[in-house]
Coordinates of C-alpha atoms and ligand atoms in Angstrom, one line a residue:
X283 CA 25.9 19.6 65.6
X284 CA 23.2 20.0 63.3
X285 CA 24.2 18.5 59.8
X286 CA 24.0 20.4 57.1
X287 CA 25.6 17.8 54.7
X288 CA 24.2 15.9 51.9
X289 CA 25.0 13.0 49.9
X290 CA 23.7 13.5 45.9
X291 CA 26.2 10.7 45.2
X292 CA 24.3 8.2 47.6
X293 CA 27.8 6.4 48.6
X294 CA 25.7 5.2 51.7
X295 CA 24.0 2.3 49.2
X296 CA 27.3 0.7 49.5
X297 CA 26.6 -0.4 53.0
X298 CA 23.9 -1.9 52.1
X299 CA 25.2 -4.3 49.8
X300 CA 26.2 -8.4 50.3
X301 CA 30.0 -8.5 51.1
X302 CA 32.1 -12.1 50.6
X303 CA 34.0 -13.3 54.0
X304 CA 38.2 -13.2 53.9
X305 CA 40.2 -16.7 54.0
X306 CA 43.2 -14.8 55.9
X307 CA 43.3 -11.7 57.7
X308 CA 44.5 -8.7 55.4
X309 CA 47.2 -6.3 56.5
X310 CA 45.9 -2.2 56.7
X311 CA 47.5 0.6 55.3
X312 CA 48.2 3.0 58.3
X313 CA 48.1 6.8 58.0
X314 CA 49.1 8.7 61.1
X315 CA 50.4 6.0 64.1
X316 CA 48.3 3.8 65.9
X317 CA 49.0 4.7 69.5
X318 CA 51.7 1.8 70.9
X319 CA 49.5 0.8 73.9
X320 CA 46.4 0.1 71.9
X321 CA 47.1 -3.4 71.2
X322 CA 43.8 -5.5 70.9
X323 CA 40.7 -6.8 69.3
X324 CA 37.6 -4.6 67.7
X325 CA 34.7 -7.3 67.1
X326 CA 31.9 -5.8 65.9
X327 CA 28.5 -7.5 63.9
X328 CA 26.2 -6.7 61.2
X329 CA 24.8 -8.0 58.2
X330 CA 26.6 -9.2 55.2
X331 CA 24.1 -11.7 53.4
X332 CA 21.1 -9.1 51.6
X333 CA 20.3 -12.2 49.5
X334 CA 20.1 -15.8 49.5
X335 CA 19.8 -17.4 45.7
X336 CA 17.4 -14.8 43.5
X337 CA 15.5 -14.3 47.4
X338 CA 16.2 -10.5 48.7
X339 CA 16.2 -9.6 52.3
X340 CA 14.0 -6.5 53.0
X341 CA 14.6 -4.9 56.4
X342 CA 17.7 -3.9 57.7
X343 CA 18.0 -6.3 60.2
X344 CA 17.8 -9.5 57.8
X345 CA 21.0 -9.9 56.7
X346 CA 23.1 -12.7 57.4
X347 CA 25.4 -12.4 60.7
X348 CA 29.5 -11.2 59.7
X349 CA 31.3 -10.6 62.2
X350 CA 34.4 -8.2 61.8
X351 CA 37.6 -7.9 63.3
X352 CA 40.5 -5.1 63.4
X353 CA 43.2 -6.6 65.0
X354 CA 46.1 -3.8 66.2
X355 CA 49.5 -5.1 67.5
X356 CA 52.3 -2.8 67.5
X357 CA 51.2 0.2 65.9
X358 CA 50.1 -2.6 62.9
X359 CA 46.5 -3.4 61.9
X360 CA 44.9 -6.4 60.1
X361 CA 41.3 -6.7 58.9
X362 CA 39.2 -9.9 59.1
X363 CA 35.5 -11.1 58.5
X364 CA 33.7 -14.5 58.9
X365 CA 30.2 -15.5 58.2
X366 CA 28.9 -17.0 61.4
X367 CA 27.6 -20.5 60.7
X368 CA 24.0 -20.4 62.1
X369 CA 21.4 -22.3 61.4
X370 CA 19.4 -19.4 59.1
X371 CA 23.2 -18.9 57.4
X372 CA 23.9 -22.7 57.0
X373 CA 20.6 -23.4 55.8
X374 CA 20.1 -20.2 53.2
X375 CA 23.3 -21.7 51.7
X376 CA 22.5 -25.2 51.4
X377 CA 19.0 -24.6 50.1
X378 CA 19.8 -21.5 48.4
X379 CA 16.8 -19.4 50.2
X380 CA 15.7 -17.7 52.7
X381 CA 14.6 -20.9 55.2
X382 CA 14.0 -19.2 58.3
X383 CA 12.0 -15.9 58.8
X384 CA 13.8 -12.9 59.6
X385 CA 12.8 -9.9 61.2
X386 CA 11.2 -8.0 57.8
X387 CA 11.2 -11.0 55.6
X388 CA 9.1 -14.1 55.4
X389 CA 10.9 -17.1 54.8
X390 CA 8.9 -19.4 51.9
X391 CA 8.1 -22.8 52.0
X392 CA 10.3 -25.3 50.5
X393 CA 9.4 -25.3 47.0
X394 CA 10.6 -28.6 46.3
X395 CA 8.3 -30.0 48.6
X396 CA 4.9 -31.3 47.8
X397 CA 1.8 -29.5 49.2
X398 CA 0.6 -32.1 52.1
X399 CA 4.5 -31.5 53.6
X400 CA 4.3 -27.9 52.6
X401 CA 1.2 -27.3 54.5
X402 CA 2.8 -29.5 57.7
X403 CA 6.0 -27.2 58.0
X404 CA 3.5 -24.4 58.2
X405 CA 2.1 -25.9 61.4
X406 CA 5.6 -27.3 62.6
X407 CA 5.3 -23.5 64.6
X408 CA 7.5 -21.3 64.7
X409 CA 11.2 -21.2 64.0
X410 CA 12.8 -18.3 65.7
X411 CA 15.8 -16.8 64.0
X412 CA 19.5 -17.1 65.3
X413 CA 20.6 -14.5 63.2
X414 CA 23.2 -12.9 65.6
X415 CA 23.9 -9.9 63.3
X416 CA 23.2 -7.1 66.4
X417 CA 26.1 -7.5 68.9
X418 CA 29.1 -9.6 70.5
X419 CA 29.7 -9.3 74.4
X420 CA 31.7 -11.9 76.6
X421 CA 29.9 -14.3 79.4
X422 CA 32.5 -15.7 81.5
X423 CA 35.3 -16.4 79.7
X424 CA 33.7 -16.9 75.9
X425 CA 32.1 -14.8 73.6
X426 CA 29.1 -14.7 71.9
X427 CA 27.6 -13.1 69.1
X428 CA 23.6 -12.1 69.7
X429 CA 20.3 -11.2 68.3
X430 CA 17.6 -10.0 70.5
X431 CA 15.7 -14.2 70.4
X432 CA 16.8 -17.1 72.5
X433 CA 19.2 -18.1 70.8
X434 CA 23.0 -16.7 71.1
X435 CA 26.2 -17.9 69.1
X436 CA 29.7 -18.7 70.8
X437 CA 32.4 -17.6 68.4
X438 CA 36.0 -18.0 68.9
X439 CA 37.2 -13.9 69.0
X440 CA 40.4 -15.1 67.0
X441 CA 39.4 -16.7 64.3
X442 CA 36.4 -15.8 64.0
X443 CA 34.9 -19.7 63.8
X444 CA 31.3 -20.1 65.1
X445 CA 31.3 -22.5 68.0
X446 CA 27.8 -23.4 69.2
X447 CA 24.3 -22.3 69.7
X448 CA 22.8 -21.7 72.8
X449 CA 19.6 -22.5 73.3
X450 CA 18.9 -19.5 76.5
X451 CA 14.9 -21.4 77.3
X452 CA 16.8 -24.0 78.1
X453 CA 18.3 -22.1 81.3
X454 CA 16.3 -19.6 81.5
X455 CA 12.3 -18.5 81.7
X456 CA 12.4 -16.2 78.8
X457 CA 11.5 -16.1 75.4
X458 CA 14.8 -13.8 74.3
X459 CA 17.2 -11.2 76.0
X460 CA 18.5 -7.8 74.5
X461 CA 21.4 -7.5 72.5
X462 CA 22.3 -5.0 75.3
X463 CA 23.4 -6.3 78.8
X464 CA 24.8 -4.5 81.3
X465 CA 28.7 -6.2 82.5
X466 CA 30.1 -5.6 85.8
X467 CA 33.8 -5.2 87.0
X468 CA 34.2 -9.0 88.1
X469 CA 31.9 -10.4 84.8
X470 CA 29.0 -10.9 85.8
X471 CA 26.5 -10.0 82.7
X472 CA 22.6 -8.4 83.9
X473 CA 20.4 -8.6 81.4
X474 CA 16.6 -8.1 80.7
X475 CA 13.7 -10.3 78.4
X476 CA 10.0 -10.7 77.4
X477 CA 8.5 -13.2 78.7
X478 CA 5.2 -14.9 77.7
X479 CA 4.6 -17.2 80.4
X480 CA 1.6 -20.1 81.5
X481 CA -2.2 -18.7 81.3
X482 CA -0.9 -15.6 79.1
X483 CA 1.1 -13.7 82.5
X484 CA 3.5 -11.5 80.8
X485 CA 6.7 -10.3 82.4
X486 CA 9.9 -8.7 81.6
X487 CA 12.0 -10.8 83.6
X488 CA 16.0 -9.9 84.6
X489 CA 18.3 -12.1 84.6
X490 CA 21.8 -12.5 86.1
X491 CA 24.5 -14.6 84.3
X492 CA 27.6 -15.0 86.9
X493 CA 31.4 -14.7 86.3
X494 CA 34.1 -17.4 85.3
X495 CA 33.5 -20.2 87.7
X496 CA 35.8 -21.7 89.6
X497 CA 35.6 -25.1 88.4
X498 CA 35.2 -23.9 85.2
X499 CA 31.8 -24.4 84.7
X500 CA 30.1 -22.6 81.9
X501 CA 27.9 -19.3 83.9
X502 CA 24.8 -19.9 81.3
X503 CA 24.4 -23.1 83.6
X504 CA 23.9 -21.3 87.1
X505 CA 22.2 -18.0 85.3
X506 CA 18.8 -17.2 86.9
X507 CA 15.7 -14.7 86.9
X508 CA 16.5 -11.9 90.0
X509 CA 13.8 -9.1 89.2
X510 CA 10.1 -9.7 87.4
X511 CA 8.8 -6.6 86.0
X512 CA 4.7 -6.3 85.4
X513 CA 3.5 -5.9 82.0
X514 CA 1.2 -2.7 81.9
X515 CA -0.8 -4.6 79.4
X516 CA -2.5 -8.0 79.6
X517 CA -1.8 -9.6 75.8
X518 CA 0.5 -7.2 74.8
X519 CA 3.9 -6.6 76.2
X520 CA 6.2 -3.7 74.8
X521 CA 9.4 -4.4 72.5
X522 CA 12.7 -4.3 74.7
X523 CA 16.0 -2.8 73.0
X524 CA 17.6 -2.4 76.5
X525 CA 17.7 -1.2 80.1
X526 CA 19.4 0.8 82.7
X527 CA 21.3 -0.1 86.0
X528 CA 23.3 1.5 88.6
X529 CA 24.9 0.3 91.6
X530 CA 21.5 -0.5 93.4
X531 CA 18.9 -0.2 90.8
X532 CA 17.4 -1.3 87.7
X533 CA 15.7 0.8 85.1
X534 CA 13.3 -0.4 82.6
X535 CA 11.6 1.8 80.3
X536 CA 8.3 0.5 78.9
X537 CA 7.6 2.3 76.0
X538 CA 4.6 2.4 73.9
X539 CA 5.7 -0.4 70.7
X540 CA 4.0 -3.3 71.2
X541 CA 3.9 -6.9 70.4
X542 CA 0.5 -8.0 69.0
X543 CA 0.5 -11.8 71.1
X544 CA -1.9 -13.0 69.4
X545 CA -0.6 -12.1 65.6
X546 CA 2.9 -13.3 67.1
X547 CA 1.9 -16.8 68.6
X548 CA -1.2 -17.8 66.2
X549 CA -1.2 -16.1 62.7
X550 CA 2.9 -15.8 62.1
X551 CA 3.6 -19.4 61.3
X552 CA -0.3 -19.9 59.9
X553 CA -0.4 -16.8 57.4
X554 CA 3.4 -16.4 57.2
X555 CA 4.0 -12.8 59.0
X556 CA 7.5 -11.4 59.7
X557 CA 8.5 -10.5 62.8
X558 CA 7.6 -6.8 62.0
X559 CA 4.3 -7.2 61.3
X560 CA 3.8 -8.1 64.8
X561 CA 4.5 -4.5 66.4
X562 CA 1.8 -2.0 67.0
X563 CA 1.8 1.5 67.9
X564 CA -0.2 1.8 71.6
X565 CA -1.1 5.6 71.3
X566 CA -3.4 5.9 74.3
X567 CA -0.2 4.5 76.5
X568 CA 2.4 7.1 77.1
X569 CA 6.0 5.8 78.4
X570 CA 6.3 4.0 81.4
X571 CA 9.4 4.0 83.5
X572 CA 10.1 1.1 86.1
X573 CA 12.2 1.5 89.0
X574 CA 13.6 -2.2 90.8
X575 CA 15.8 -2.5 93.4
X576 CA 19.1 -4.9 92.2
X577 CA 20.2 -6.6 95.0
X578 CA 17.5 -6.4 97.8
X579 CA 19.6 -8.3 100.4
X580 CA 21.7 -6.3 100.0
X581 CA 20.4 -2.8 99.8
X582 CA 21.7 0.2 100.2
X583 CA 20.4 3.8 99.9
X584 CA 21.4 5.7 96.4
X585 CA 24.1 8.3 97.1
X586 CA 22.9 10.5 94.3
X587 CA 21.1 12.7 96.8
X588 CA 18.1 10.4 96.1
X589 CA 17.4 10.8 92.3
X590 CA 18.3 8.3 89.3
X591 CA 19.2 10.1 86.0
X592 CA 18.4 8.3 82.9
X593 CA 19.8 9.4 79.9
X594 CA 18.4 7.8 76.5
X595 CA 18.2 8.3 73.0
X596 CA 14.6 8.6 72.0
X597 CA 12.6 8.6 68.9
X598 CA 9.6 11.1 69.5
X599 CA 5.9 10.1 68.9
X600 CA 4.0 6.4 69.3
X601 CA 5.5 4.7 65.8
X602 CA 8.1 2.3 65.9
X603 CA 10.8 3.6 63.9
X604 CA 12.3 0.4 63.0
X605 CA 9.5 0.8 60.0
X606 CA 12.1 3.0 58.1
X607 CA 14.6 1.0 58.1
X608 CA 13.2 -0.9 55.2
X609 CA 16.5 -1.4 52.4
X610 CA 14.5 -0.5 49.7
X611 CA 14.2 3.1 52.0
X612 CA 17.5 3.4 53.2
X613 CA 18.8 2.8 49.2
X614 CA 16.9 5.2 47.4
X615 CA 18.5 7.9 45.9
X616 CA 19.4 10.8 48.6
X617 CA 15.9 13.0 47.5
X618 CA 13.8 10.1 48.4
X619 CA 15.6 9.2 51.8
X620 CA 14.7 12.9 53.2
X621 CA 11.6 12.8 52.0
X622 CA 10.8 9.2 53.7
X623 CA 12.9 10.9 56.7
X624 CA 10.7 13.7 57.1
X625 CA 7.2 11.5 58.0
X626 CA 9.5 9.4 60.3
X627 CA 9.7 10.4 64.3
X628 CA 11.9 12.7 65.4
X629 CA 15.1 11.8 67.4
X630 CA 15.7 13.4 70.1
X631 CA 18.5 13.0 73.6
X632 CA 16.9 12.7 76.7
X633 CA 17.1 13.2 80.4
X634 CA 14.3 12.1 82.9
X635 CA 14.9 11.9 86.6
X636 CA 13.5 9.6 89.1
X637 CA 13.0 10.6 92.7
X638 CA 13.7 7.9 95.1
X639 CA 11.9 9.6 97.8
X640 CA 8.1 10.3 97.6
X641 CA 5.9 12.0 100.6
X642 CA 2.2 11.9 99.5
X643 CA 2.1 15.7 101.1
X644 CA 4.1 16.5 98.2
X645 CA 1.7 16.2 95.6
X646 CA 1.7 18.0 92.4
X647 CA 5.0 19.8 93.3
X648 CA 8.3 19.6 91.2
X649 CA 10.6 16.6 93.4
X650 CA 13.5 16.9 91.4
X651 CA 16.2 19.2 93.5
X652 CA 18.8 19.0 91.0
X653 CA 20.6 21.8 90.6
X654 CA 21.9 20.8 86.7
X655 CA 19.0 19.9 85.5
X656 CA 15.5 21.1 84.2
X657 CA 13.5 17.8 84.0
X658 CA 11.1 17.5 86.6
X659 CA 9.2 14.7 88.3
X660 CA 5.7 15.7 89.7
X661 CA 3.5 13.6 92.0
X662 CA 0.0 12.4 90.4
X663 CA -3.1 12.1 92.6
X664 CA -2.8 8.5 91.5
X665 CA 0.6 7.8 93.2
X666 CA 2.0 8.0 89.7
X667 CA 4.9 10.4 89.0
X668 CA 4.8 12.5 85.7
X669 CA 8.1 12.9 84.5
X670 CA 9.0 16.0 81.8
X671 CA 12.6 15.6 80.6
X672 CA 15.4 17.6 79.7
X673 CA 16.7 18.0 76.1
X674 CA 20.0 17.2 75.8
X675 CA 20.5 17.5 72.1
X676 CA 18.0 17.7 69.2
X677 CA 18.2 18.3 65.7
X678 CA 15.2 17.8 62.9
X679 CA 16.0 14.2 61.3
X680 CA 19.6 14.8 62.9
X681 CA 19.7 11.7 65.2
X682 CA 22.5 10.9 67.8
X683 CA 21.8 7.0 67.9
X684 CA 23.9 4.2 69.2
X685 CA 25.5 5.8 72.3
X686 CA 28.5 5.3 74.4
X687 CA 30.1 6.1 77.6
X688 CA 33.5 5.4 79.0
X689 CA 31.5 2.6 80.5
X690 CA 33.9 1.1 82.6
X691 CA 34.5 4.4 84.9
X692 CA 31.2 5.9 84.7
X693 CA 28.6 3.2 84.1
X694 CA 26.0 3.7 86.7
X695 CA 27.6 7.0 87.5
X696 CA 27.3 10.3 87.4
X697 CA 28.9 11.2 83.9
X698 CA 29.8 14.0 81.2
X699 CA 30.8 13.1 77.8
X700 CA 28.8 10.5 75.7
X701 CA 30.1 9.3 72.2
X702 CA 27.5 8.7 69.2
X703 CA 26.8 7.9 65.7
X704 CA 25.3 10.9 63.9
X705 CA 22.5 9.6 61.5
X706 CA 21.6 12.4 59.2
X707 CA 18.0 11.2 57.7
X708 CA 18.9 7.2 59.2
X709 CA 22.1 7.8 56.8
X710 CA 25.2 7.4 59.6
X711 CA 27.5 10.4 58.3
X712 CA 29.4 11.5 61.4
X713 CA 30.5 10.5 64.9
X714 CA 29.6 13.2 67.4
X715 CA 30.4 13.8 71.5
X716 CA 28.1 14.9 73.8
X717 CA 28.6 16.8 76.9
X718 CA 25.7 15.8 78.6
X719 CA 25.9 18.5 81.5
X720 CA 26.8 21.6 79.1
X721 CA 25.7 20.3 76.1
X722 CA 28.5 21.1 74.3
X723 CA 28.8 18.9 71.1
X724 CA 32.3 17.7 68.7
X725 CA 32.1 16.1 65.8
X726 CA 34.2 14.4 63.2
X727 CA 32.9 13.9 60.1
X728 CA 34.6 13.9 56.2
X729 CA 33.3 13.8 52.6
X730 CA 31.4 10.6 51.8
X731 CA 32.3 9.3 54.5
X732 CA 30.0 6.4 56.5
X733 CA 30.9 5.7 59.9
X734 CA 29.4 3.4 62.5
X735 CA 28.9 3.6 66.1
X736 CA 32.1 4.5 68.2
X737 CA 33.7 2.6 70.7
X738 CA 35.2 4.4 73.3
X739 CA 39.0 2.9 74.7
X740 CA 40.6 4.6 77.8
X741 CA 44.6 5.5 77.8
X742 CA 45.9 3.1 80.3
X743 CA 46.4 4.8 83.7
X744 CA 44.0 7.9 82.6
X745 CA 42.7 10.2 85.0
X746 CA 40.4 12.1 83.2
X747 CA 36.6 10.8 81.6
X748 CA 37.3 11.5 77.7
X749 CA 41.3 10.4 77.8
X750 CA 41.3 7.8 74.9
X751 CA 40.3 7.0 72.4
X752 CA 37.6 6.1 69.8
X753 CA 37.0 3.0 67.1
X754 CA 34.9 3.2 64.1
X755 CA 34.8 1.5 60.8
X756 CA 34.4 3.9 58.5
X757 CA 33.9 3.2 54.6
X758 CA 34.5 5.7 52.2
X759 CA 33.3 4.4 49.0
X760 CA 35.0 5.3 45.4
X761 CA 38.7 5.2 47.0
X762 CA 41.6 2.8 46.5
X763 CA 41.4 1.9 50.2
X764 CA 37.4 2.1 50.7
X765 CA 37.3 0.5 54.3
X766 CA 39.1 2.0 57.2
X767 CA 39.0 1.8 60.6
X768 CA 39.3 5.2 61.6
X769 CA 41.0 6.2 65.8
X770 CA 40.2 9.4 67.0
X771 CA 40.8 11.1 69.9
X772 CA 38.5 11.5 72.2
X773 CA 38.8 14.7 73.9
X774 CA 39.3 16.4 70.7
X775 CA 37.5 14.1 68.2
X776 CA 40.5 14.8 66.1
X777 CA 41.8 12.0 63.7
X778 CA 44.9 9.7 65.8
X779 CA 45.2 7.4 62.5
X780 CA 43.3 5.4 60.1
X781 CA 44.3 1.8 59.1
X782 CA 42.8 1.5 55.4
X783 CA 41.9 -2.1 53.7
X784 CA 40.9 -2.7 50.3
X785 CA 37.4 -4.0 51.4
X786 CA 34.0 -2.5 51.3
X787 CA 32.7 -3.3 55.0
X788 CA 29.0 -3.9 55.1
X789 CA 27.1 -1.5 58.0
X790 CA 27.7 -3.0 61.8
X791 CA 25.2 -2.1 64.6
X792 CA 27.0 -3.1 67.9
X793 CA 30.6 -4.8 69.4
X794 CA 33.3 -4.3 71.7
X795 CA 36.8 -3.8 72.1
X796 CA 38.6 -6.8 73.1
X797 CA 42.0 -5.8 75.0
Ligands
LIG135 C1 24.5 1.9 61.5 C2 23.6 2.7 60.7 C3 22.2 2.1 60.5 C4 21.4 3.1 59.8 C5 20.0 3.3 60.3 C6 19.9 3.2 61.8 C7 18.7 3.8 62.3 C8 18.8 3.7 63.7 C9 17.6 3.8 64.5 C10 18.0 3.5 65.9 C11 17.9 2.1 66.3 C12 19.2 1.5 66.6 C13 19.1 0.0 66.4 C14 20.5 -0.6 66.2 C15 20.5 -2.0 65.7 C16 20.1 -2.9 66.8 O1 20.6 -2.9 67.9 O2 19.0 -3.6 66.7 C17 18.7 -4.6 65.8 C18 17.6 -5.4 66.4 C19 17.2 -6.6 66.0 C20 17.8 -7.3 64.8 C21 16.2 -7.3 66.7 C22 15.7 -8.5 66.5 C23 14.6 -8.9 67.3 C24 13.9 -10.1 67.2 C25 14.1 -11.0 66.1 C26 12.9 -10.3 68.2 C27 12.1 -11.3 68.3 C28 11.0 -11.5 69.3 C29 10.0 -10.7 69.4 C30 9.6 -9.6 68.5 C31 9.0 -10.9 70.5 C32 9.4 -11.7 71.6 C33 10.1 -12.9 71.2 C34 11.2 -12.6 70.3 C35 11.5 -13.9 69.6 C36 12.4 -12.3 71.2
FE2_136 FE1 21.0 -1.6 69.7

């Protein structure tokens, strides 16, 4: 799978650049046929605002919220994209700058105000973003778009209007959740978040939102805390992108990017910090793994012959690669991004393996029994367990980021194929599949061509893991048509169809398919 492709034209810039929301939805020009029975909703969110008045953003993860949405109904598909109205969005407009801080840019103080109420607002404290640009999952029976703060979006998935905004401290004892929860069968969303609680006790507390209610009460009301996880550091708790679960367990991965507290919650709203400049690298650290039980009462012993397998998509090394995701990096000419590439970590795909059961006798042996796999798990002197993993794919500055599964067979589960966007030097360029027991990779991946993450969709009635199909927007920049979104199979990873709109579509990170 390794990539030998390059991009001297740098077509990538393009999505990087501010895009203007649509009025109507606009019909797509099909090539090849849409398959009959795939009749739904793809929602997915990103940025679409780099700039507010003369005021760049700078980090990838500053631009303002647009949701997008291919809508296929009888073999037909039509394209549609809505700023959502939160408060950073509503205010940038109405003042004409950046108001609220973002995650790599500080947001100014009003200039029109005089300097006693300039220096107030700077003690008003903080004001944490809303900018849901990351991701769009369901909760009940609405949807909302999310950020990785306390504060998520309801949108209507049809027309794309924004709603309301949650407030999740109000329900909840957390100070934000992951744009990545894990959604059972019946609804019911698990998800994990910092918290900072009283006398500086820091915890990474999951939390349990439950199905539609039956009188129709909104879940957010009855969500609560079910597992507190120890931080392995006094003032400074690790960042949280997302966890793991199976049937009976929870899987946290505490890795060595931390939040400096005390920058966070004192010099941010004093001196004016961003978000970023709160992370540290913790070098003497290593990665910690922690194991919970989900549903204590209701325990019952792992049938994977007493192991947990934990794939993950890893960036080698103690710095936090979110540091090159700066625009200004990601638009240089394509020279500069490999050379900016090169000093970055190293991606790499994972497997560790977690023995469930530990006999002290067995000290400083191998406890993984596995036939198909070469990680191992050895017991420390300390009662700690060293775990080595297996490779399952690496490449040099060839990352296979933004996985996915045919989550609703095999979440939790022992699985084979996983689906992912192929970032050659950060630049996405291809979608790739992963066997993850043979290792066997397929990938799809054209001229100028920039995909994002794909989302796998099953044939109804399938049988087998990989029988369905993939979404991806993909935007090929230069052509009539420069926005498509491209179906392919995905047992083959051949092209199905691509519905083309005149539209260049800004980059998304994360979303769903809606059926
Ligand atoms: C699609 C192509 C992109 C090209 C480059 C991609 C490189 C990919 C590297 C892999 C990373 C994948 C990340 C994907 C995007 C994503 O999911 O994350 C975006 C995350 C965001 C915007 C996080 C925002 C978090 C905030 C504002 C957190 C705030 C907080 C803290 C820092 C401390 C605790 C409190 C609080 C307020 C939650
Ligand atoms: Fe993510």
């Amino acid at each position: 799978m390794v990539s030998r492709v390059e991009h001297p034209a740098a077509g990538y810039k393009k999505i990087f650049e501010s895009a203007e929301e649509l009025d109507e939805p606009i019909p797509a020009q099909i090539n090849g046929a849409i398959p009959s029975w795939l009749g739904g909703s793809l929602l997915r969110m990103g940025p679409g605002l780099f700039e507010v008045g003369d005021e760049p953003f700078h980090h990838l993860f500053d631009g303002q919220a647009l949701m997008h949405k291919f809508d296929l109904r009888n073999g037909q598909v039509t394209y549609n994209r809505k700023f959502i109205r939160t408060d950073c969005y509503v205010r940038a407009m109405t003042e004409n700058r950046v108001v609220i801080t973002e995650f790599g840019t500080m947001a100014y103080p009003d200039p029109c105000k005089n300097i006693f109420s300039r220096f107030f607002s700077y003690f008003k404290g903080i004001e944490v973003t809303d900018n849901c640009l990351v991701n769009i999952y369901p909760i009940g029976e609405d949807f909302y778009a999310v950020t990785e703060t306390n504060y998520i979006t309801k949108v209507d998935p049809d027309s794309l209007e924004t709603l309301k905004q949650v407030d999740l401290c109000k329900y909840l004892s957390v100070n934000g959740l992951t744009a990545h929860p894990h959604i059972e069968a019946d609804g019911t969303v698990y998800n994990i978040g910092n918290c900072f609680g009283k006398n500086m006790s820091l915890a990474y507390n999951i939390v349990k939102i439950p199905p539609v209610q039956k009188d129709k009460s909104d879940p957010i009301e009855k969500s609560q805390i079910v597992v507190q996880l120890p931080s392995s550091e006094r003032l400074k708790p690790s960042y949280v992108h997302s966890f793991g679960m199976t049937n009976n367990y929870f899987v946290f991965v505490e890795q060595p990017v931390k939040i400096n507290l005390l920058k966070f919650l004192s010099a941010w709203s004093i001196r004016g910090t961003t978000y970023m400049d709160c992370f540290e690298a913790c070098e003497s650290m290593g990665t910690w793994f922690h194991l919970s039980t989900k549903n204590p009462g209701a325990y019952m012993k792992a049938t994977n012959q007493g192991f947990i397998v934990v794939d993950l998509c890893t960036w080698k090394g103690h710095e936090f690669v979110y540091n090159y995701l700066y625009l200004a990096n990601l638009r240089e000419e394509w020279e500069e991004v490999k050379k900016a590439a090169a000093k970055a970590p190293q991606p790499e795909v994972r497997r560790y393996v977690l023995p469930l059961d530990i006999y002290k006798e067995e000290q400083g042996k191998n406890l993984v029994s596995l036939s198909y796999t070469t990680a191992t798990a050895v017991l420390c002197s300390d009662g700690t367990i060293w775990l080595e993993p297996e490779v399952l794919f690496s490449g040099p500055r060839q990352a296979f980021e933004f996985p996915q599964i045919n989550y609703s067979q095999c979440s939790g589960k022992k699985y084979s194929f996983a689906y992912g966007l192929g970032l050659n030097h950060f630049i996405p360029d291809r979608i790739v599949k992963l066997n993850v027991q043979t290792k066997e990779t397929w990938v799809w991946q054209e001229e100028d061509c920039y995909p994002s993450e794909p989302i796998f969709v099953a044939t109804p009635g399938a049988t087998q893991e990989d029988d369905g199909v993939l979404l991806s927007i993909v935007v090929k920049p230069g052509t009539e048509r420069p926005g498509f979104l491209l179906v392919l199979d995905a047992m083959k990873l051949t092209e199905v169809a691509r519905a083309e709109v005149n539209a260049i579509i800004p980059v998304t990170f994360h979303g769903l398919y809606k059926p």
